[in-house]
CSV table of C-alpha atoms in Angstrom, one decimal:
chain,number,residue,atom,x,y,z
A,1345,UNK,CA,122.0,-80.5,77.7
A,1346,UNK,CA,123.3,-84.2,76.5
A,1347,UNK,CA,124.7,-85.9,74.0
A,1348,UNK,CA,121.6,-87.7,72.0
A,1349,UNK,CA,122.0,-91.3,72.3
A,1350,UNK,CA,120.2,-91.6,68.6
A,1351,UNK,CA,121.8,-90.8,65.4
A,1352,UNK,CA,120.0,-87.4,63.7
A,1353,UNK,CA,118.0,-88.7,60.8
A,1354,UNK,CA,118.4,-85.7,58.4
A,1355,UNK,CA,115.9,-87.1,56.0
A,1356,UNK,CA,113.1,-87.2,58.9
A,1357,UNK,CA,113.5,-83.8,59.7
A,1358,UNK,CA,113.2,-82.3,56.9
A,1359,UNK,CA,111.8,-83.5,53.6
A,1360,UNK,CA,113.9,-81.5,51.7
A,1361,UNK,CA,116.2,-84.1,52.0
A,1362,UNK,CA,114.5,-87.0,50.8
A,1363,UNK,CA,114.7,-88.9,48.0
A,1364,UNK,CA,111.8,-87.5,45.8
A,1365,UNK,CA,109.5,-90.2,44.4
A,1366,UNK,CA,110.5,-91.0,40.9
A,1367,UNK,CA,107.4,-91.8,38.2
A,1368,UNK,CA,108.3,-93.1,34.6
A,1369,UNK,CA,104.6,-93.4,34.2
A,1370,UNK,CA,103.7,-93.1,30.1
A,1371,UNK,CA,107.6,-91.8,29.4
A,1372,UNK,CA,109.2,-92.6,26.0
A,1373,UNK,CA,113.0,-94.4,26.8
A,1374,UNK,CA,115.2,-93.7,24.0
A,1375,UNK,CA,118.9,-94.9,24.1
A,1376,UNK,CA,122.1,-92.4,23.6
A,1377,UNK,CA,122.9,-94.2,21.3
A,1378,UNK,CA,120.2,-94.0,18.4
A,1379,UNK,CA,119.6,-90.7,17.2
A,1380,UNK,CA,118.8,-87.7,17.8
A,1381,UNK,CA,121.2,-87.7,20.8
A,1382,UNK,CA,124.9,-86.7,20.3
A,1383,UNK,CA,127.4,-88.3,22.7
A,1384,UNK,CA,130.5,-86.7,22.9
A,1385,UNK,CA,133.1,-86.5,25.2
A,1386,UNK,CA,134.3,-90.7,24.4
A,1387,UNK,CA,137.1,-89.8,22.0
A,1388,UNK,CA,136.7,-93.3,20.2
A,1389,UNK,CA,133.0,-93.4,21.0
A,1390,UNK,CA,132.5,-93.4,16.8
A,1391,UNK,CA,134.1,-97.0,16.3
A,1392,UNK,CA,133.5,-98.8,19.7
A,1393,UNK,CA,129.8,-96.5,20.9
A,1394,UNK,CA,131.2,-97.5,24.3
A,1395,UNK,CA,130.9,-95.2,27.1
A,1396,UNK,CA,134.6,-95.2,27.8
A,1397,UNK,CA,137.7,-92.9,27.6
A,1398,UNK,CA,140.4,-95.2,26.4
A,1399,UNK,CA,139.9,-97.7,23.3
A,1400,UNK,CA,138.6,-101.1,24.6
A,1401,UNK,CA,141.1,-103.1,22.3
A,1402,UNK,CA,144.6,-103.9,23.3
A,1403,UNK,CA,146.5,-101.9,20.6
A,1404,UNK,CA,148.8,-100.5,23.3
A,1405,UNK,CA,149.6,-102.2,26.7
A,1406,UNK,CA,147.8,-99.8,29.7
A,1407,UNK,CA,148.5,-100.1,33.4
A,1408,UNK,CA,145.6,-102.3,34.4
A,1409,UNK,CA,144.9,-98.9,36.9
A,1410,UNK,CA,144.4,-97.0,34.0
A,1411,UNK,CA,142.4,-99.3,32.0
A,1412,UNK,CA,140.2,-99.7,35.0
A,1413,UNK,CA,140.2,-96.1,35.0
A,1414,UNK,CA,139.4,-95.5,31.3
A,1415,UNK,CA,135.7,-96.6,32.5
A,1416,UNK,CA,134.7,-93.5,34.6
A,1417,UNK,CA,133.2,-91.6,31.8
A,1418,UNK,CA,134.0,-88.1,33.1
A,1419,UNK,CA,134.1,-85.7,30.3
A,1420,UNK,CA,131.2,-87.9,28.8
A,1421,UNK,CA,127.8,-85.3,27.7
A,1422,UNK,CA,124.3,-86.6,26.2
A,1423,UNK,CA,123.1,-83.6,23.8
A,1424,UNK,CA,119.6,-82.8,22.2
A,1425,UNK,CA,116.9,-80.9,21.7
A,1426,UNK,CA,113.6,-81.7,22.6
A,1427,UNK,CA,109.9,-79.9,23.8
A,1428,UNK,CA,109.4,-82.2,26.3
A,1429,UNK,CA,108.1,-80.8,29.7
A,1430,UNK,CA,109.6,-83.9,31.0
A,1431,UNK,CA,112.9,-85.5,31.4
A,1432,UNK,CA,114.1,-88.9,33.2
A,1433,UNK,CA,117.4,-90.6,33.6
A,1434,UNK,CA,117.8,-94.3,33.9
A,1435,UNK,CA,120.9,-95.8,34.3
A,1436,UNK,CA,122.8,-99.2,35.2
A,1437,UNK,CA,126.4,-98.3,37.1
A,1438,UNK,CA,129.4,-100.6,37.0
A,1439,UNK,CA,128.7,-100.1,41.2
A,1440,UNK,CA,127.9,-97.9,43.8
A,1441,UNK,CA,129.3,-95.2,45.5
A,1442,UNK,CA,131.8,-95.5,47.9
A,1443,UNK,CA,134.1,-92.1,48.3
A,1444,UNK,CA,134.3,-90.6,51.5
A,1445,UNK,CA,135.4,-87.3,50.4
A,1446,UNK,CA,133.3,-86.8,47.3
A,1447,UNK,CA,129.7,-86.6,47.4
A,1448,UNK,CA,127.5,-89.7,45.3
A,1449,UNK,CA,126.5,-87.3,43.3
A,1450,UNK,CA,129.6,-86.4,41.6
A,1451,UNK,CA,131.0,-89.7,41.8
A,1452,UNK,CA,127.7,-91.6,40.5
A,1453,UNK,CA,125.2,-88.8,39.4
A,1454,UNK,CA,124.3,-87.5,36.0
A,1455,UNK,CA,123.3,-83.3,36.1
A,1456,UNK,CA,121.5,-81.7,33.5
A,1457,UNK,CA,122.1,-78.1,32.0
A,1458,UNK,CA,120.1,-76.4,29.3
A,1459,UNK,CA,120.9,-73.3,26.9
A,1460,UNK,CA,123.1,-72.8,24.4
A,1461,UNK,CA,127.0,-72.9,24.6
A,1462,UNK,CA,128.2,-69.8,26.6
A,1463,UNK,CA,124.9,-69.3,27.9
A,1464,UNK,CA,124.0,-72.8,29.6
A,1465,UNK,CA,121.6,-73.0,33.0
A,1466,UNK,CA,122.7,-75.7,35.6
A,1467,UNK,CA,118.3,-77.8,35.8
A,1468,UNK,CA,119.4,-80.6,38.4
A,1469,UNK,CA,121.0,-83.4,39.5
A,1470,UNK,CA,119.8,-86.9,39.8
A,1471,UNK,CA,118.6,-88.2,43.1
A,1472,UNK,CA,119.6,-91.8,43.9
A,1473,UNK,CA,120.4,-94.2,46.6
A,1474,UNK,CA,124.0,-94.5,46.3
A,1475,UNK,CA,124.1,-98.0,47.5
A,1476,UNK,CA,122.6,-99.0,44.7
A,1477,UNK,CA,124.1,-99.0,41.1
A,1478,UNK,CA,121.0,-99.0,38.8
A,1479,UNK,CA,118.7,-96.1,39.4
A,1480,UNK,CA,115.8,-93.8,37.8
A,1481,UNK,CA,115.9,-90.5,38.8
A,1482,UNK,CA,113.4,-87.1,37.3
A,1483,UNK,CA,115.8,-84.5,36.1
A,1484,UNK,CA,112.8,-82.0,35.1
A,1485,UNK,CA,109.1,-81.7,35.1
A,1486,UNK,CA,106.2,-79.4,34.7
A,1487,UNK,CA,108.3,-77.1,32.6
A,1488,UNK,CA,106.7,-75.5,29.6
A,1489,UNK,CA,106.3,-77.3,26.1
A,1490,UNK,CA,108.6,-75.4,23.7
A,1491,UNK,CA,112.4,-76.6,21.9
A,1492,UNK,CA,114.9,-76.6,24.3
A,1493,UNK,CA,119.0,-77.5,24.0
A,1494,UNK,CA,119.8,-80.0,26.6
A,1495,UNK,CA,123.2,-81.4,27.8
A,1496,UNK,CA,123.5,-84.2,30.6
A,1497,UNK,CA,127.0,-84.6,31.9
A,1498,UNK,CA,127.9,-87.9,32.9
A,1499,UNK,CA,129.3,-89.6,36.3
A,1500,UNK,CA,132.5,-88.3,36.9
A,1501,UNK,CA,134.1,-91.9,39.1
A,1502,UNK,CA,131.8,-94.2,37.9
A,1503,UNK,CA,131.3,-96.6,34.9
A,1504,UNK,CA,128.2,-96.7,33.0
A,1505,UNK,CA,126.8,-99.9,31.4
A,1506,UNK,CA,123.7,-98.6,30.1
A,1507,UNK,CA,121.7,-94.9,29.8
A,1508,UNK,CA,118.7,-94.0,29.2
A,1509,UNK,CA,116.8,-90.7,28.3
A,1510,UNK,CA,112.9,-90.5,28.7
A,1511,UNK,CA,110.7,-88.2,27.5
A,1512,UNK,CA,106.8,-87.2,27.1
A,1513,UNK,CA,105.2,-89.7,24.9
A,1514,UNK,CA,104.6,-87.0,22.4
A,1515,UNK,CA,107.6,-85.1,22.6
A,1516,UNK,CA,109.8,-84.5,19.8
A,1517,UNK,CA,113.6,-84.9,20.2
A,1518,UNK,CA,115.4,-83.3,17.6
A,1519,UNK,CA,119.9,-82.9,16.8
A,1520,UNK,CA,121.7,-80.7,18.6
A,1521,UNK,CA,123.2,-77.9,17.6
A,1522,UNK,CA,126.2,-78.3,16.2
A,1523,UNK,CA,129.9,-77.2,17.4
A,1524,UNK,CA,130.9,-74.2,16.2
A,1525,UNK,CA,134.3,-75.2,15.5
A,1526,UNK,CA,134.7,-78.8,14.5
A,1527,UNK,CA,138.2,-79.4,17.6
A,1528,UNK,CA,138.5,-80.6,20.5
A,1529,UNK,CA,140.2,-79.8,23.7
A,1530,UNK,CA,141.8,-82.5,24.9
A,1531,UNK,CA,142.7,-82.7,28.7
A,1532,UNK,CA,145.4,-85.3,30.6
A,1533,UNK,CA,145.9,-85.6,33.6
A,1534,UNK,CA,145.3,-86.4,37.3
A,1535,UNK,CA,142.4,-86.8,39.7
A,1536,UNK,CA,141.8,-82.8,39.9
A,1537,UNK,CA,141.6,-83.2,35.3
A,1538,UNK,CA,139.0,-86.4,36.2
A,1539,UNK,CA,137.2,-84.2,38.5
A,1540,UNK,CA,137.7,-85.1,42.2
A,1541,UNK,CA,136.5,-84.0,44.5
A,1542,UNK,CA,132.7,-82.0,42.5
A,1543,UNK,CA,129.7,-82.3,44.2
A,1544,UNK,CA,128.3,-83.5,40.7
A,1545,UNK,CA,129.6,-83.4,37.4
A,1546,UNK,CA,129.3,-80.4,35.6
A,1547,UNK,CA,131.6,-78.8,38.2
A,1548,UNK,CA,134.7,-81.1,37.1
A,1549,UNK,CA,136.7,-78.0,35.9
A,1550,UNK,CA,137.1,-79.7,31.8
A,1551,UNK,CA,133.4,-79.4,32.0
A,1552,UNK,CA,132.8,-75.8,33.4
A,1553,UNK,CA,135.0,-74.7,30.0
A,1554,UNK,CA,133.0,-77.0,27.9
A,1555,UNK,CA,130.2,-74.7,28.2
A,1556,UNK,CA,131.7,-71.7,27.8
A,1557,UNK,CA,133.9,-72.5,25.0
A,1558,UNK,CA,132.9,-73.5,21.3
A,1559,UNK,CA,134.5,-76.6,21.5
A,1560,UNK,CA,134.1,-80.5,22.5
A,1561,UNK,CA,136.0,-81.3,25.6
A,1562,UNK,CA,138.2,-84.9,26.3
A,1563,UNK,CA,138.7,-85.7,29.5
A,1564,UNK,CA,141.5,-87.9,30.1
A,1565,UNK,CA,142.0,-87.3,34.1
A,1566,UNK,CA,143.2,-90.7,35.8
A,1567,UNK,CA,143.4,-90.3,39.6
A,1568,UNK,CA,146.8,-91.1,40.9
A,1569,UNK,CA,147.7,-92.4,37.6
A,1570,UNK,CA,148.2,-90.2,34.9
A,1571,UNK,CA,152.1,-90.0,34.9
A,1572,UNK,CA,152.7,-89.4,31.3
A,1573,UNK,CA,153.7,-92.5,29.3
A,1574,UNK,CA,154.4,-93.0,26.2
A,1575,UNK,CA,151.4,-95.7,25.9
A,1576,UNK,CA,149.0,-92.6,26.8
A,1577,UNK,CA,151.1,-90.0,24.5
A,1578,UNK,CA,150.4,-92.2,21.1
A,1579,UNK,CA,147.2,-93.0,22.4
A,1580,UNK,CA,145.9,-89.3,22.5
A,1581,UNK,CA,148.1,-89.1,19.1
A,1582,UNK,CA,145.3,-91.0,18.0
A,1583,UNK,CA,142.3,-88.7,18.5
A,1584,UNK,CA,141.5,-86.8,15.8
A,1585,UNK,CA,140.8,-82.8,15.5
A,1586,UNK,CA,143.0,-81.9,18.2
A,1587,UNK,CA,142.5,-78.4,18.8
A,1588,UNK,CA,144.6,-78.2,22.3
A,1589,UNK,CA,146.4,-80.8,24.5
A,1590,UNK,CA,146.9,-79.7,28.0
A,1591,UNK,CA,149.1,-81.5,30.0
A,1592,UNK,CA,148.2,-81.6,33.8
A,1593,UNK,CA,149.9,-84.3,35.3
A,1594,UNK,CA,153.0,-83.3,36.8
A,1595,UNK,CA,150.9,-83.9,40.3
A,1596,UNK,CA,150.6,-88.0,40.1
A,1597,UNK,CA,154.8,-88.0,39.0
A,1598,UNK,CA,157.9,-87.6,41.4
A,1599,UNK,CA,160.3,-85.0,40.3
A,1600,UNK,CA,163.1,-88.3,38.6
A,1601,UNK,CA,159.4,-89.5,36.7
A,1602,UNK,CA,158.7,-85.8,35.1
A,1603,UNK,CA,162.2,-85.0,34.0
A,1604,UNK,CA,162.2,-88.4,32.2
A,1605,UNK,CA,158.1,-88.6,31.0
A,1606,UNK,CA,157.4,-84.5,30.3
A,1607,UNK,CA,159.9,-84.2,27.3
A,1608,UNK,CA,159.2,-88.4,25.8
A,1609,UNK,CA,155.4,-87.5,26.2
A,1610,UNK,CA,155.9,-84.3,24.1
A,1611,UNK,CA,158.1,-85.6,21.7
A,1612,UNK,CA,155.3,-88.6,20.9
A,1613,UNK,CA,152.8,-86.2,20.3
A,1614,UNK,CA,154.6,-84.1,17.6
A,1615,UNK,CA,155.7,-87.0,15.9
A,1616,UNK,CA,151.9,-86.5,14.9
A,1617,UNK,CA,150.5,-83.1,15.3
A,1618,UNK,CA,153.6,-80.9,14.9
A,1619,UNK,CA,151.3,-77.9,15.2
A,1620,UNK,CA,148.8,-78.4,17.1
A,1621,UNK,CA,149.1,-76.0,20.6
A,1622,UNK,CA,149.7,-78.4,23.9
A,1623,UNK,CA,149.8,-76.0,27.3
A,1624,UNK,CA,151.6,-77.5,30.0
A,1625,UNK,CA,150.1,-77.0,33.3
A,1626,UNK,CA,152.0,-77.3,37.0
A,1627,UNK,CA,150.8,-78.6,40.0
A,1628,UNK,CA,148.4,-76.0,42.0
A,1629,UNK,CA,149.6,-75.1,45.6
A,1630,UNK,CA,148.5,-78.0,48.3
A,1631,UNK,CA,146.8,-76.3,51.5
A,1632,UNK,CA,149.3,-78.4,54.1
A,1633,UNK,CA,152.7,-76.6,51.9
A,1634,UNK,CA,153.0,-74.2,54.9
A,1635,UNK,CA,153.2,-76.8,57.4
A,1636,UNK,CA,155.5,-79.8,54.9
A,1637,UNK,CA,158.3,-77.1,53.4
A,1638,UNK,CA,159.5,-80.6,51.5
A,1639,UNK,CA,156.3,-80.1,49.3
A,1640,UNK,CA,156.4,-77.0,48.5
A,1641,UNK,CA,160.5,-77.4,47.6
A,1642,UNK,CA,159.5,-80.3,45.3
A,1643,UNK,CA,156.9,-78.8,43.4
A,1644,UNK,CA,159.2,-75.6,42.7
A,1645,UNK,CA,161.2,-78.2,41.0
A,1646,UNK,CA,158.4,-79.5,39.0
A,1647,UNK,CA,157.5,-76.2,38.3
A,1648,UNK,CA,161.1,-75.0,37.2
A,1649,UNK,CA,161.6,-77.9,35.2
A,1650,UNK,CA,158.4,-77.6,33.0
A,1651,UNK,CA,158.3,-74.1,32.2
A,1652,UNK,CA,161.9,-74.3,31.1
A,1653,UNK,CA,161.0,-77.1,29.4
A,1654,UNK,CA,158.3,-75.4,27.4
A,1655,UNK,CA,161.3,-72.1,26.9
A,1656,UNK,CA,163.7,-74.5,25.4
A,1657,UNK,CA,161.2,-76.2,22.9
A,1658,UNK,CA,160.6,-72.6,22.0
A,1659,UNK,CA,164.0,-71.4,21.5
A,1660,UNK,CA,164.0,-74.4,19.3
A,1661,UNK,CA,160.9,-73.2,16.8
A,1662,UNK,CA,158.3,-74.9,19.0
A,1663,UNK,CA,156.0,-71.8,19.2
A,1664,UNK,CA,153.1,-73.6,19.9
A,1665,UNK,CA,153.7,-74.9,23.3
A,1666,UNK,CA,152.9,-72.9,26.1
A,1667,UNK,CA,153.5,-72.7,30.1
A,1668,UNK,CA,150.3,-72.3,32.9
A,1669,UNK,CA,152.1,-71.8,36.2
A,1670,UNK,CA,149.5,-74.0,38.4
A,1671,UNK,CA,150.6,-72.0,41.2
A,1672,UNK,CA,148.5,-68.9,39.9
A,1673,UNK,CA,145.2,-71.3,39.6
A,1674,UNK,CA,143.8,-71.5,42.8
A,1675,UNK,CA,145.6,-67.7,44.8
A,1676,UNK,CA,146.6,-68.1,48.3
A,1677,UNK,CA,143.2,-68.6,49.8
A,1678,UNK,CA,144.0,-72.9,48.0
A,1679,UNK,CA,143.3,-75.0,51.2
A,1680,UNK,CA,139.9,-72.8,51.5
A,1681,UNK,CA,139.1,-74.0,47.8
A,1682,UNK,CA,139.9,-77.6,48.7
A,1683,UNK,CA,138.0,-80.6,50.0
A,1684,UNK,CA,141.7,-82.2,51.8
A,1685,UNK,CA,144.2,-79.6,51.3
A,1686,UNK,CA,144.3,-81.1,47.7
A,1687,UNK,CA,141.2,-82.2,45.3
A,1688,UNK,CA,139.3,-78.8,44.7
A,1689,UNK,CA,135.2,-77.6,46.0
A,1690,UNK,CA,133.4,-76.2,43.3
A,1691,UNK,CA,134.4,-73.2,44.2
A,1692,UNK,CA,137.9,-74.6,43.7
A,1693,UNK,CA,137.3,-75.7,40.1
A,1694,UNK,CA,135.2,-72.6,39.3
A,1695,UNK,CA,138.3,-70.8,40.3
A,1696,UNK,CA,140.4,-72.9,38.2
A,1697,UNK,CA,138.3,-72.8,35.1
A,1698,UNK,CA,138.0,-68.9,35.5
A,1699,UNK,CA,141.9,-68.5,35.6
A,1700,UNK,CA,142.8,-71.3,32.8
A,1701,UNK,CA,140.3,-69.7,30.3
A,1702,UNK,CA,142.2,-66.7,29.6
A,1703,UNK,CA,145.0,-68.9,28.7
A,1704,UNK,CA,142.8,-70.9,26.2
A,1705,UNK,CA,141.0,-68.5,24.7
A,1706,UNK,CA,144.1,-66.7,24.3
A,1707,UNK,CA,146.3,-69.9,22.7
A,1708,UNK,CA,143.2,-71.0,20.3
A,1709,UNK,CA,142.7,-67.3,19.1
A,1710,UNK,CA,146.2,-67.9,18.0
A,1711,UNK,CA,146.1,-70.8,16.7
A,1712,UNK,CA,142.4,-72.6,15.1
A,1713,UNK,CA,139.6,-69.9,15.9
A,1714,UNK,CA,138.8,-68.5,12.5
């Protein structure tokens, strides 16, 4: 048998992998920002109502990498309540997508869960060229008409300009519920925090524990940039109701950076918030270690250095602040949980959110939970 000398058209084949025609026919548009819809996830989303990470002013200098970076809105979620049997998406990008190792639909998509916290049920994704930057996509139809809680995660890699939700004409939208706790959980970090590589964005591991835990979730993932200066530390001084920092950056920093940023970024924050926990997280295992022993020798010293780190602050009275060897996140099986040896599948991040959770529930039972 030959080689065909035509490309396989996937979408031909079989319709199942076809764009499904979208029809806004006789929706309702309503914007995010009006109410009944609760954005969360934009930590100065109250003063600016900006869908972006980082404050737009220029308070504190930022690396124009991270500023630019500050735009991805992962961590970003639309909540309601509506009995609509219907629900559309349309939304205007900053561009299209363009990663060769992360499916559009992480990188550009919006997916849409419904439920309660603790008990939420993954709907769909939205379907959408990803050449293109402004699409309308169908997220659900033909369900029945009765109240349902809805929460729409946004792009994970992606800036967006504009959102909008649609709904039956005669559908009534309606608050969410509330938090049960009024904290947040406040993640920094690196490209695996931001969510790279997750087929969409619910899978980013910060949002897996958002809907398992009682709490809003800040996502402050910068790929290849989060290195832990001070700018960043009195920036997330800033937010307010910190339940939890977690520091996860110790990935995007050579071993000179860390010894020099881990202890100045620490310091910042409990200038602040002298008692609010912060867990310090290491560096998971990278598949190739086996094959570049320099790797694996520099991240013990990253390792070593933070969780002695974290000891010394608590010989000192810190008892607060609290070690996650990153090593234990992922188990040996890491380059099989992996897109590249590096940036987690879903089934990476599931793994890491099921193995970091313990560790949170165990710190905020300590600390905040009533």
């Amino acid at each position: 048998m030959g080689v065909p000398d035509h490309p396989i058209d996937a979408i031909r084949l079989d319709p199942n992998m076809s764009l499904k025609e979208q029809s806004s026919d006789r929706l309702r548009w309503l914007s995010p920002l009006q109410q009944p819809f609760e954005v969360t996830g934009f930590a100065w989303f109250g003063e600016e109502r900006r869908y972006r990470r980082l404050p737009g002013d220029s308070r504190l200098p930022l690396r124009e990498a991270v500023d630019l970076l500050a735009d991805c809105t992962a961590g970003g979620q639309i909540h309601f309540r509506t009995d609509s049997p219907r629900l559309s998406i349309r939304a205007r990008l900053a561009g299209p997508a363009n990663m060769y190792h992360m499916p559009a639909t992480g990188q550009n998509g919006f997916d849409c869960y419904t439920g309660e916290f603790g008990s939420r049920t993954f709907i769909s994704v939205a379907s959408f060229d990803p050449s293109q930057r402004e699409y309308e996509s169908i997220l659900y139809e033909g369900l029945d008409r009765r109240m349902r809680s809805v929460a729409i995660h946004f792009p994970l890699y992606q800036g967006v300009e504009e959102v909008w939700i649609g709904l039956d004409p005669d559908a009534e939208a309606i608050v969410p519920s509330a938090y049960r706790l009024n904290k947040r959980i406040i993640c920094y970090g690196t490209s695996i925090t931001q969510g790279g590589c997750a087929s969409r964005p619910g899978m980013a591991y910060p949002n897996i524990l958002s809907r398992r835990l009682p709490y809003e979730f800040i996502n402050l993932g910068f790929s290849g940039n989060g290195k832990g200066e001070s700018e960043l530390a009195r920036l997330i001084a800033e937010i307010d109701n910190p339940g939890l920092l977690v520091l996860d950056y110790e990935a995007n920093v050579s071993i000179a950076e860390y010894k020099v940023a881990l202890p100045e970024f620490i310091r910042i924050y409990r200038e602040r918030h002298a008692r609010v926990p912060m867990l310090v997280v290491s560096k998971i295992r990278y598949g190739f270690e086996g094959e570049k022993p320099e790797h694996f020798r520099e991240r013990m010293e990253l390792r070593a250095f933070a969780s002695e780190t974290v000891r010394l602050l608590r010989a000192q009275g810190d008892d607060r602040i609290y070690f996650q060897d990153g090593e234990e996140l992922l188990g040996e099986r890491e380059a099989d949980y992996t897109v590249d040896g590096v940036h987690p599948t879903d089934l990476g991040f599931q793994t890491i959110a099921d193995r970091l959770q313990p560790a949170l529930n165990r710190i905020l039972d300590e600390s905040i939970a009533p």
